[in-house]
PDB file of C-alpha atoms and ligand atoms in Angstrom:
ATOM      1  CA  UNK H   4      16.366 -44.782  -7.787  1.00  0.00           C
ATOM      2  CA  UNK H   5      13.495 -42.562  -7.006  1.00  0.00           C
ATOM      3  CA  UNK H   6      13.076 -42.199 -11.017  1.00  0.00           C
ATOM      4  CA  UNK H   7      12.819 -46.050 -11.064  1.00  0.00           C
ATOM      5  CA  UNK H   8      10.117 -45.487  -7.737  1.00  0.00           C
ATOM      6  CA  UNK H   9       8.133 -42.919 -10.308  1.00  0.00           C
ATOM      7  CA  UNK H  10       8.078 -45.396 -12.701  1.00  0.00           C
ATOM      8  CA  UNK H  11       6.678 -48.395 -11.106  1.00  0.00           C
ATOM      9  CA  UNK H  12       4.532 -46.426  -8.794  1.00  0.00           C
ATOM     10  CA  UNK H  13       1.324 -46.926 -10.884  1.00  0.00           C
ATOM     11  CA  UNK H  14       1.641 -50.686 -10.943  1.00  0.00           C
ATOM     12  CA  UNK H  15       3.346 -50.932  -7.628  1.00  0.00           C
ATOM     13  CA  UNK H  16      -0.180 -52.591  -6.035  1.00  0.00           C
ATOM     14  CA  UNK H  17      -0.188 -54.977  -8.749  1.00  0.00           C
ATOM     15  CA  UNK H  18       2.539 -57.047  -7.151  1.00  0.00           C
ATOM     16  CA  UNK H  19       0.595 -59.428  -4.451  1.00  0.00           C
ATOM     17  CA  UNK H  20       3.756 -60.096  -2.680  1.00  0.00           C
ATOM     18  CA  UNK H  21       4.030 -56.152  -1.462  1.00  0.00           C
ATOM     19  CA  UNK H  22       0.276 -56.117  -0.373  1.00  0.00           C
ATOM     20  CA  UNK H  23       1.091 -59.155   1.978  1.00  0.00           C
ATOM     21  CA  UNK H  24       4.095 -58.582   3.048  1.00  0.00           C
ATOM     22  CA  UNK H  25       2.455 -54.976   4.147  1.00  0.00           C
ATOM     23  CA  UNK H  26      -0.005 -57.182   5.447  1.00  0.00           C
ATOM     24  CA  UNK H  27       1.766 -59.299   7.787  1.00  0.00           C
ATOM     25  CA  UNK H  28       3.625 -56.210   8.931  1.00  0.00           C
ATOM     26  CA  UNK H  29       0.342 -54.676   9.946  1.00  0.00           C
ATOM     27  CA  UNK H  30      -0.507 -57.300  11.916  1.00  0.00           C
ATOM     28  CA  UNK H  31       2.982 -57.024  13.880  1.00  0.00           C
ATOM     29  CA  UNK H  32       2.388 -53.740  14.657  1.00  0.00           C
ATOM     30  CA  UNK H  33      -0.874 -54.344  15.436  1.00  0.00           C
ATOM     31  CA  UNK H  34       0.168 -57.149  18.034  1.00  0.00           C
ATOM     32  CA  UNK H  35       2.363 -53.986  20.124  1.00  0.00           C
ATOM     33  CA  UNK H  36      -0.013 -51.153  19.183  1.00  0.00           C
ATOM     34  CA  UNK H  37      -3.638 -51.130  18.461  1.00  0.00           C
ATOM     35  CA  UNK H  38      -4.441 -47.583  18.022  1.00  0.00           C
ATOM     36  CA  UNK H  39      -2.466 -44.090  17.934  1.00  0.00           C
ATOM     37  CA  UNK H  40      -2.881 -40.154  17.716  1.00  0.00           C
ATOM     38  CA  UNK H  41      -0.858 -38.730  14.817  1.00  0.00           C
ATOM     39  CA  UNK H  42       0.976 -41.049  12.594  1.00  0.00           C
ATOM     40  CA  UNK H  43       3.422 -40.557   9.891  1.00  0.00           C
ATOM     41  CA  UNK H  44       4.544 -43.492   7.245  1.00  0.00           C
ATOM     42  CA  UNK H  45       8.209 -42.539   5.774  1.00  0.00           C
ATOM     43  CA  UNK H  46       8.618 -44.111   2.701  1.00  0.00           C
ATOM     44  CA  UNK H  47       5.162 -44.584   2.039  1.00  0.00           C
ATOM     45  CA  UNK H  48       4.896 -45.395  -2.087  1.00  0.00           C
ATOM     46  CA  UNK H  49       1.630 -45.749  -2.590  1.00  0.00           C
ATOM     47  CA  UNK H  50       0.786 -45.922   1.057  1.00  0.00           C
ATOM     48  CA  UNK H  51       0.359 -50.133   1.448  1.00  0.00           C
ATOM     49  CA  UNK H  52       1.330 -50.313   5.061  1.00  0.00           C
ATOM     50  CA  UNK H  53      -0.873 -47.380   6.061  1.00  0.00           C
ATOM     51  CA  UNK H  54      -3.362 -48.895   4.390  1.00  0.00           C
ATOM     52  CA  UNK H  55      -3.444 -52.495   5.554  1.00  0.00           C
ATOM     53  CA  UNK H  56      -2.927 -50.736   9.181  1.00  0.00           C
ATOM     54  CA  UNK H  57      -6.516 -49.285   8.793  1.00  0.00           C
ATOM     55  CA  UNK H  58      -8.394 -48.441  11.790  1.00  0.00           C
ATOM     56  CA  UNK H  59      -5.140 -46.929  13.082  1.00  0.00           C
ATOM     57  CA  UNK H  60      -4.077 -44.018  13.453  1.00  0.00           C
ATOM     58  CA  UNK H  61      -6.397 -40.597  14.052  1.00  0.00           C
ATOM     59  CA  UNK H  62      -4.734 -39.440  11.487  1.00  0.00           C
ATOM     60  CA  UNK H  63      -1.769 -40.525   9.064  1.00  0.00           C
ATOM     61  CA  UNK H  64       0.606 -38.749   6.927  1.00  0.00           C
ATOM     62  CA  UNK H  65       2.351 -40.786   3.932  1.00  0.00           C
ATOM     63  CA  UNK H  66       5.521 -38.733   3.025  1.00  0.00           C
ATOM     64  CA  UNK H  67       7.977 -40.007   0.061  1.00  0.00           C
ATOM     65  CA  UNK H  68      10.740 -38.873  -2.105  1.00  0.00           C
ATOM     66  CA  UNK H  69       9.179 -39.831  -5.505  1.00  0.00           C
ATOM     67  CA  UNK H  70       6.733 -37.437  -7.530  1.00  0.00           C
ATOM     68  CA  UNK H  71       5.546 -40.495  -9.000  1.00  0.00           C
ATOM     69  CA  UNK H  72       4.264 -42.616  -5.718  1.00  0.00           C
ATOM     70  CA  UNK H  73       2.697 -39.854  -4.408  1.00  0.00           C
ATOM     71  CA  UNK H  74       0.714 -39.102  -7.143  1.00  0.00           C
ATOM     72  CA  UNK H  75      -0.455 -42.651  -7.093  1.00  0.00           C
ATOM     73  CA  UNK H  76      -1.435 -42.434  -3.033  1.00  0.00           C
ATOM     74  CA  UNK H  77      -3.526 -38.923  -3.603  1.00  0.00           C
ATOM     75  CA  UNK H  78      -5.349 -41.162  -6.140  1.00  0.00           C
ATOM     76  CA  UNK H  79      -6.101 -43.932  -3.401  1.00  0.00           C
ATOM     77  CA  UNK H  80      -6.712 -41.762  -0.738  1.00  0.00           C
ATOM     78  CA  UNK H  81      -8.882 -39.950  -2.880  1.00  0.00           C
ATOM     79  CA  UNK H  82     -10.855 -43.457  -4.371  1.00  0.00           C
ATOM     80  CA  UNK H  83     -10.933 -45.001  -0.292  1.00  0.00           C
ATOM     81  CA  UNK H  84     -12.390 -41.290   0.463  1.00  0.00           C
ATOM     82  CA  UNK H  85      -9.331 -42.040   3.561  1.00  0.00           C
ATOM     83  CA  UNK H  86      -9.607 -38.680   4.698  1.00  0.00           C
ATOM     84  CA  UNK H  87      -7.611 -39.608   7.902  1.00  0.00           C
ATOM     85  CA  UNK H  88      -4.706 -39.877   5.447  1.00  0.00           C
ATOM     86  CA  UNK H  89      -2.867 -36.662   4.051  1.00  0.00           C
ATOM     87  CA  UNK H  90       0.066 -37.494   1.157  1.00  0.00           C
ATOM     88  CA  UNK H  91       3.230 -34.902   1.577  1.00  0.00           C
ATOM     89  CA  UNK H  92       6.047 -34.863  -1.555  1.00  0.00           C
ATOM     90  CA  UNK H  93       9.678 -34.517   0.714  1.00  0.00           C
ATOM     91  CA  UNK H  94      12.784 -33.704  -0.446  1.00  0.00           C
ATOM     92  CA  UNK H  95      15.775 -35.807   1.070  1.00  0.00           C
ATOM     93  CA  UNK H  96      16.282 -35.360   4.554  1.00  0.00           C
ATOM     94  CA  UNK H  97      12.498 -34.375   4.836  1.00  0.00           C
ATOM     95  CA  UNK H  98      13.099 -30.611   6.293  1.00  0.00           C
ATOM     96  CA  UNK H  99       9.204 -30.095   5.134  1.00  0.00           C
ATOM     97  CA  UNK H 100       8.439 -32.467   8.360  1.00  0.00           C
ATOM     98  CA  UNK H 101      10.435 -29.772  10.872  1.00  0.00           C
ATOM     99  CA  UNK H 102       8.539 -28.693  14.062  1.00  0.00           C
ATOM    100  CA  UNK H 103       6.072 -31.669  13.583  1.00  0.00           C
ATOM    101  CA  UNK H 104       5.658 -34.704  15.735  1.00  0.00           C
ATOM    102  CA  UNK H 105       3.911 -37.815  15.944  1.00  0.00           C
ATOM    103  CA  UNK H 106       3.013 -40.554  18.467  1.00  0.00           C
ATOM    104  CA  UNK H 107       4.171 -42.925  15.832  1.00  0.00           C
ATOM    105  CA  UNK H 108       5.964 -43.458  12.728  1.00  0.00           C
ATOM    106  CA  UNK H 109       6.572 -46.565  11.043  1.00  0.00           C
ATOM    107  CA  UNK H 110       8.718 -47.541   7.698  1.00  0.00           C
ATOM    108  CA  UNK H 111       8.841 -50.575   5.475  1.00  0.00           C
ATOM    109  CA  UNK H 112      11.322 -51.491   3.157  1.00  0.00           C
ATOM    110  CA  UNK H 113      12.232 -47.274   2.511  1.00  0.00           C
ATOM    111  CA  UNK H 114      15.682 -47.434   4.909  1.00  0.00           C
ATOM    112  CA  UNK H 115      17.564 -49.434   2.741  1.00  0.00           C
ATOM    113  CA  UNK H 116      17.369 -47.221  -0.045  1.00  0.00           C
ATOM    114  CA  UNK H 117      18.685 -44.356   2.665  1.00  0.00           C
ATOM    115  CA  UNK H 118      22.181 -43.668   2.512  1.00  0.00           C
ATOM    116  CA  UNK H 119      22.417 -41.869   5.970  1.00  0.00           C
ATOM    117  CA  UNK H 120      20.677 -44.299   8.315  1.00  0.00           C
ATOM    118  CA  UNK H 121      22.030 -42.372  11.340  1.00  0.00           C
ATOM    119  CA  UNK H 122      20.579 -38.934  10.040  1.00  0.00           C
ATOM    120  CA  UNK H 123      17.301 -40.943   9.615  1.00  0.00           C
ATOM    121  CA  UNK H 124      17.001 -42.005  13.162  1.00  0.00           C
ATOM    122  CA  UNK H 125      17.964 -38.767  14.272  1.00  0.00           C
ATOM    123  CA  UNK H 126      15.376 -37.417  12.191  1.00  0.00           C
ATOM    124  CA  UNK H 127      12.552 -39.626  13.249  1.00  0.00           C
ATOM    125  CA  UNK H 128      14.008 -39.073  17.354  1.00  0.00           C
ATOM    126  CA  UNK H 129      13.310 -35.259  16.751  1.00  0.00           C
ATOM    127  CA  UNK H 130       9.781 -36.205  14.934  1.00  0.00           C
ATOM    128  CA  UNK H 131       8.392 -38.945  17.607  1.00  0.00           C
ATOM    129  CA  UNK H 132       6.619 -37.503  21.100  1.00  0.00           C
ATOM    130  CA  UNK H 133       8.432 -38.633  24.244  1.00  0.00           C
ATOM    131  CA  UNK H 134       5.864 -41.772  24.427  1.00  0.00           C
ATOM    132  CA  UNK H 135       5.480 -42.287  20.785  1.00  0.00           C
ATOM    133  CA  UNK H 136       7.195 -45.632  19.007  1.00  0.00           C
ATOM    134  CA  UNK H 137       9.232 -46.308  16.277  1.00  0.00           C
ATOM    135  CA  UNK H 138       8.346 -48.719  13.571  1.00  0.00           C
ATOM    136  CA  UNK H 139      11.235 -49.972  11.295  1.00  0.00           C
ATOM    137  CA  UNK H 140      10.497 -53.076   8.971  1.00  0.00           C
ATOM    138  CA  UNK H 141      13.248 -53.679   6.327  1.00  0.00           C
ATOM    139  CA  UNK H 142      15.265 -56.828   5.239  1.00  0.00           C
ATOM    140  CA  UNK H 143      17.758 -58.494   7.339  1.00  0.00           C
ATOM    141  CA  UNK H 144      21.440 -58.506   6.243  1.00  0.00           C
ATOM    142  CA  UNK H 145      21.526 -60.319   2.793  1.00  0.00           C
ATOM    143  CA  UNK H 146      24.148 -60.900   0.627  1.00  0.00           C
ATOM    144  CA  UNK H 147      23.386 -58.218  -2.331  1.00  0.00           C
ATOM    145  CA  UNK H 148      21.150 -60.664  -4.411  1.00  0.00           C
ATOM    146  CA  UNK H 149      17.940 -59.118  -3.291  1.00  0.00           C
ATOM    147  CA  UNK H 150      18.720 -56.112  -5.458  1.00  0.00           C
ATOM    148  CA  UNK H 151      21.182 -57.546  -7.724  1.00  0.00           C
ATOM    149  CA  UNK H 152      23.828 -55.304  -9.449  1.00  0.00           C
ATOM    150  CA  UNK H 153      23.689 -51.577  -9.951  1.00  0.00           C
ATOM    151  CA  UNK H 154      22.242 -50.963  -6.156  1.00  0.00           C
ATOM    152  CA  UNK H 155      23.418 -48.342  -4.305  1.00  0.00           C
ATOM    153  CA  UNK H 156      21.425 -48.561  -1.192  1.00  0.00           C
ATOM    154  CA  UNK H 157      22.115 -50.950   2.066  1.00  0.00           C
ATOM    155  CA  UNK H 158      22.028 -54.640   1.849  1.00  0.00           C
ATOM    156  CA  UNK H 159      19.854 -55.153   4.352  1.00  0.00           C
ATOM    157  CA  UNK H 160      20.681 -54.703   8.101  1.00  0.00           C
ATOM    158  CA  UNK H 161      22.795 -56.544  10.991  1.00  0.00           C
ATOM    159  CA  UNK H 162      20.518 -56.302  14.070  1.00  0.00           C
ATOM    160  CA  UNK H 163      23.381 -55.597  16.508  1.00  0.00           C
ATOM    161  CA  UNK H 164      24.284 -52.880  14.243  1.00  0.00           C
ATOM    162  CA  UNK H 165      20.847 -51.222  13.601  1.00  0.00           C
ATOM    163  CA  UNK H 166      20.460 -51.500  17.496  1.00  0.00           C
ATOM    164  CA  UNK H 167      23.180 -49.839  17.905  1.00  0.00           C
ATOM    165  CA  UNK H 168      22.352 -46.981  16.013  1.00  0.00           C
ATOM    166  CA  UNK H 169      18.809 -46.447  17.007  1.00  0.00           C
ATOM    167  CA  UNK H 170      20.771 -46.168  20.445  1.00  0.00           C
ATOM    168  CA  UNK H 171      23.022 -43.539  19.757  1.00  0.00           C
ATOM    169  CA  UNK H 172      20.030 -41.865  17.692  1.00  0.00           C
ATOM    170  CA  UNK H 173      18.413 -41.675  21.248  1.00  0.00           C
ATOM    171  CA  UNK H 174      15.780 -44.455  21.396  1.00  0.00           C
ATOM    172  CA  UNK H 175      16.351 -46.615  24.377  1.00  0.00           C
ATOM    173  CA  UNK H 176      14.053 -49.818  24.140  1.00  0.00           C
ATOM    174  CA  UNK H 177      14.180 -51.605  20.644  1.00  0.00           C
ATOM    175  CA  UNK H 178      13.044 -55.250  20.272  1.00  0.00           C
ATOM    176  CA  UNK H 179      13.237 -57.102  17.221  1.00  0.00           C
ATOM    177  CA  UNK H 180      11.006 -59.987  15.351  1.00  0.00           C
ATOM    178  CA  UNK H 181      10.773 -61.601  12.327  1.00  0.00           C
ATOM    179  CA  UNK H 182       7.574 -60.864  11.063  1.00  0.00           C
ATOM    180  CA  UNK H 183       7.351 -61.894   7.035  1.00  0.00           C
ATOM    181  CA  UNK H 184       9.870 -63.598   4.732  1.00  0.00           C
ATOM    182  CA  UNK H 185       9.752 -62.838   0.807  1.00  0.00           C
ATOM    183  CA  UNK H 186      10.698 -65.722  -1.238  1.00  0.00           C
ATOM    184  CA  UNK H 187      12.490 -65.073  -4.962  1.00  0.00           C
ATOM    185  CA  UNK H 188      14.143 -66.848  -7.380  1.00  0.00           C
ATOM    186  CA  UNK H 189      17.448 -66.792  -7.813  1.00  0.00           C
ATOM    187  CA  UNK H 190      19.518 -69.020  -9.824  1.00  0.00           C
ATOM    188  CA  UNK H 191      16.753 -71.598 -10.567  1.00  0.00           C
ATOM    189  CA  UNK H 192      16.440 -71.336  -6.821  1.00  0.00           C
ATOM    190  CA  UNK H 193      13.890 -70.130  -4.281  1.00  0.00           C
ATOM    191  CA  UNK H 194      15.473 -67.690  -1.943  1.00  0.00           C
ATOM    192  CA  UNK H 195      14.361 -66.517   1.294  1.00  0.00           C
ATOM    193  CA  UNK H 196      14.879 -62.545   2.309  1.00  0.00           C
ATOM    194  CA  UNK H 197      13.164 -62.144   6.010  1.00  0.00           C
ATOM    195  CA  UNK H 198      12.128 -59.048   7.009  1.00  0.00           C
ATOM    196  CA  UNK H 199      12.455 -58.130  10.383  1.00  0.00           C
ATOM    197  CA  UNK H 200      10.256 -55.221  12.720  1.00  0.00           C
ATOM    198  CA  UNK H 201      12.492 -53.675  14.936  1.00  0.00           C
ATOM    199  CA  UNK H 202      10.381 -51.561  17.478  1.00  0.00           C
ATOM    200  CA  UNK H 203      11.865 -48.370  19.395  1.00  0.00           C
ATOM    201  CA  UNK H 204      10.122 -46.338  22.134  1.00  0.00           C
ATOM    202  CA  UNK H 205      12.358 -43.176  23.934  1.00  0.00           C
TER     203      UNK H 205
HETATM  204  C1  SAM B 312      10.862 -50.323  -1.844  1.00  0.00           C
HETATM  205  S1  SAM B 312       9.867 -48.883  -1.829  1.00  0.00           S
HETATM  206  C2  SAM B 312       8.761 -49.268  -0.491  1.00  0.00           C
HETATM  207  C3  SAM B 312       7.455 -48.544  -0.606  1.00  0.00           C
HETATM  208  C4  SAM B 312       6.412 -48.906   0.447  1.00  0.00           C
HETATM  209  N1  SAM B 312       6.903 -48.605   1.774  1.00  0.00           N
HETATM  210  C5  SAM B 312       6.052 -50.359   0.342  1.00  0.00           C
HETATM  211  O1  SAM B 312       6.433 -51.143   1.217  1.00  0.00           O
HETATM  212  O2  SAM B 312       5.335 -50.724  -0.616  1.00  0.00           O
HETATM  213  C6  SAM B 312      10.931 -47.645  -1.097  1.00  0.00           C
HETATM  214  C7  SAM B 312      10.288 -46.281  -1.009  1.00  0.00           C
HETATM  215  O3  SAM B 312      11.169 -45.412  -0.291  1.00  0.00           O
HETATM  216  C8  SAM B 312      11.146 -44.140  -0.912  1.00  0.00           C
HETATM  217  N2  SAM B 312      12.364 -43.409  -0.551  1.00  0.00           N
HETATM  218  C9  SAM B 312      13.613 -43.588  -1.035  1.00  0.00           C
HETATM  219  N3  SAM B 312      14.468 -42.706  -0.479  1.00  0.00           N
HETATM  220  C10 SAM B 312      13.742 -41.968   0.391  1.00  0.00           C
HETATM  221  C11 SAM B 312      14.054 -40.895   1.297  1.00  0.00           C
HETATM  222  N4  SAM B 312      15.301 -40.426   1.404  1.00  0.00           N
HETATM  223  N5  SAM B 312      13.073 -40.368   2.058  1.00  0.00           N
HETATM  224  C12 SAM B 312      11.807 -40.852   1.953  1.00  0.00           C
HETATM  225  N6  SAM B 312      11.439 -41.850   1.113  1.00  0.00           N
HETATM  226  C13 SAM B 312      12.392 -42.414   0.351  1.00  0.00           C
HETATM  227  C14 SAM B 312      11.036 -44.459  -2.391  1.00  0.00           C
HETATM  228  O4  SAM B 312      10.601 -43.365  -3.164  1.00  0.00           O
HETATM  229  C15 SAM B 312      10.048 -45.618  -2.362  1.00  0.00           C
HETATM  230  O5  SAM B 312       8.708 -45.198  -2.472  1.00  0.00           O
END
C-alpha cells in the first residue's frame, strides 16, 4: 500500500474531497483545541490536516511511511516557507519518534491502513505529555466498499471497540463526533462513509 501512497502522493492535493474533508476536521479540532506546544501528525501524506490546522501548533512534525508523500510535504513546506513544520520518513512502528513527546498528535484517515491498532495507541500513549490530547479521525465501520477488493487494512472502526482500545492503551477520556461524511459512488449509487473524531486526553 505505501507503494500505491508513493504513487499518488504528487497528485494527492488534486482531489478537492481530501482538502475538505481535512478541512472540516480542522475545524473539529479546532472547536476542543485552539492552540498547542509541540504537535506531531501520524500519517501525514502530504501534510493536509496540518495544514488546514494552521495557526496551530508551535511547532508540527508530519511523519509517514511512504518515501513518496514525504517528498511531496518537504516540497510544500518548503513553497508555504512553514517553517513551524518539520517532515520525518518512519519506518513501521515509528521507533525514529522514541524519547519524543508532544502535547498533541492527531491522525486522519492513516489508522485504517494500520494493522496493529493496539501497538498504535500504545505508541501514541508513550508519545503524548500527561495533559496532551489525542486526535483520531478515520471512517466509521463500513462494509468493505470504501476500499473495494484487494484491501488489507481495517474497514473502518466500531466506536465501542476503538473506545475500548484507546482504554486499555491508557487514555481515559475519549469522546466521539461525527465531523465530515465523504460521499462516493457505488453501484450507480451515492454512498455515504462518515468519518468520525474520536478525542482522548490521559
Ligand atoms: C489515506 S492516506 C491519508 C493521508 C493524509 N492523512 C490525508 O488525510 O490526506 C494514509 C496515509 O497513512 C500512511 N501510513 C500507512 N501506514 C502507516 C504507518 N504504519 N505509519 C505511518 N503512516 C502510515 C500512508 O503512507 C498514507 O500517507
Amino acid at each position: 500500500m505505501t507503494h500505491q501512497f508513493d504513487k499518488e502522493a504528487a497528485q494527492w492535493d488534486q482531489k478537492q474531497e481530501r482538502v475538505i474533508r481535512a478541512r472540516d476536521v480542522a475545524s473539529a479540532i479546532k472547536k476542543r483545541c485552539t492552540s498547542t506546544g509541540r504537535a506531531l501528525e501520524f500519517g501525514c501524506g502530504t501534510g493536509l490536516l496540518s495544514f488546514a490546522l494552521r495557526p496551530f501548533a508551535h511547532t508540527t512534525l508530519l511523519c509517514d511511511t511512504s518515501p513518496g508523500m514525504i517528498e511531496t510535504l518537504e516540497k510544500k513546506i518548503q513553497a508555504e516557507n512553514a517553517t513551524d513544520f518539520s517532515a520525518l520518513l518512519i519506518s513501521e512502528g515509528a521507533p525514529e519518534l522514541s524519547g519524543k513527546t508532544f502535547d498533541a498528535i492527531f491522525t486522519l484517515m492513516a489508522l485504517h491502513h494500520i494493522e496493529d491498532i493496539g501497538g498504535t495507541l500504545g505508541l501514541f500513549r508513550r508519545l503524548i505529555s500527561s495533559s496532551g490530547t489525542l486526535f483520531i479521525s478515520d471512517l466509521v465501520e463500513e462494509d468493505g466498499s470504501f476500499h473495494g477488493d484487494n484491501f488489507s487494512g481495517h474497514h473502518g472502526f466500531r466506536q465501542e471497540t476503538l473506545n475500548r482500545q484507546l482504554q486499555e492503551a491508557g487514555f481515559s477520556r475519549v469522546t466521539f463526533e461525527i465531523c465530515h461524511t465523504m460521499k462516493q459512488e457505488r453501484g450507480g449509487k451515492l454512498k455515504s462513509f462518515p468519518i468520525f473524531l474520536a478525542t482522548a486526553t490521559c
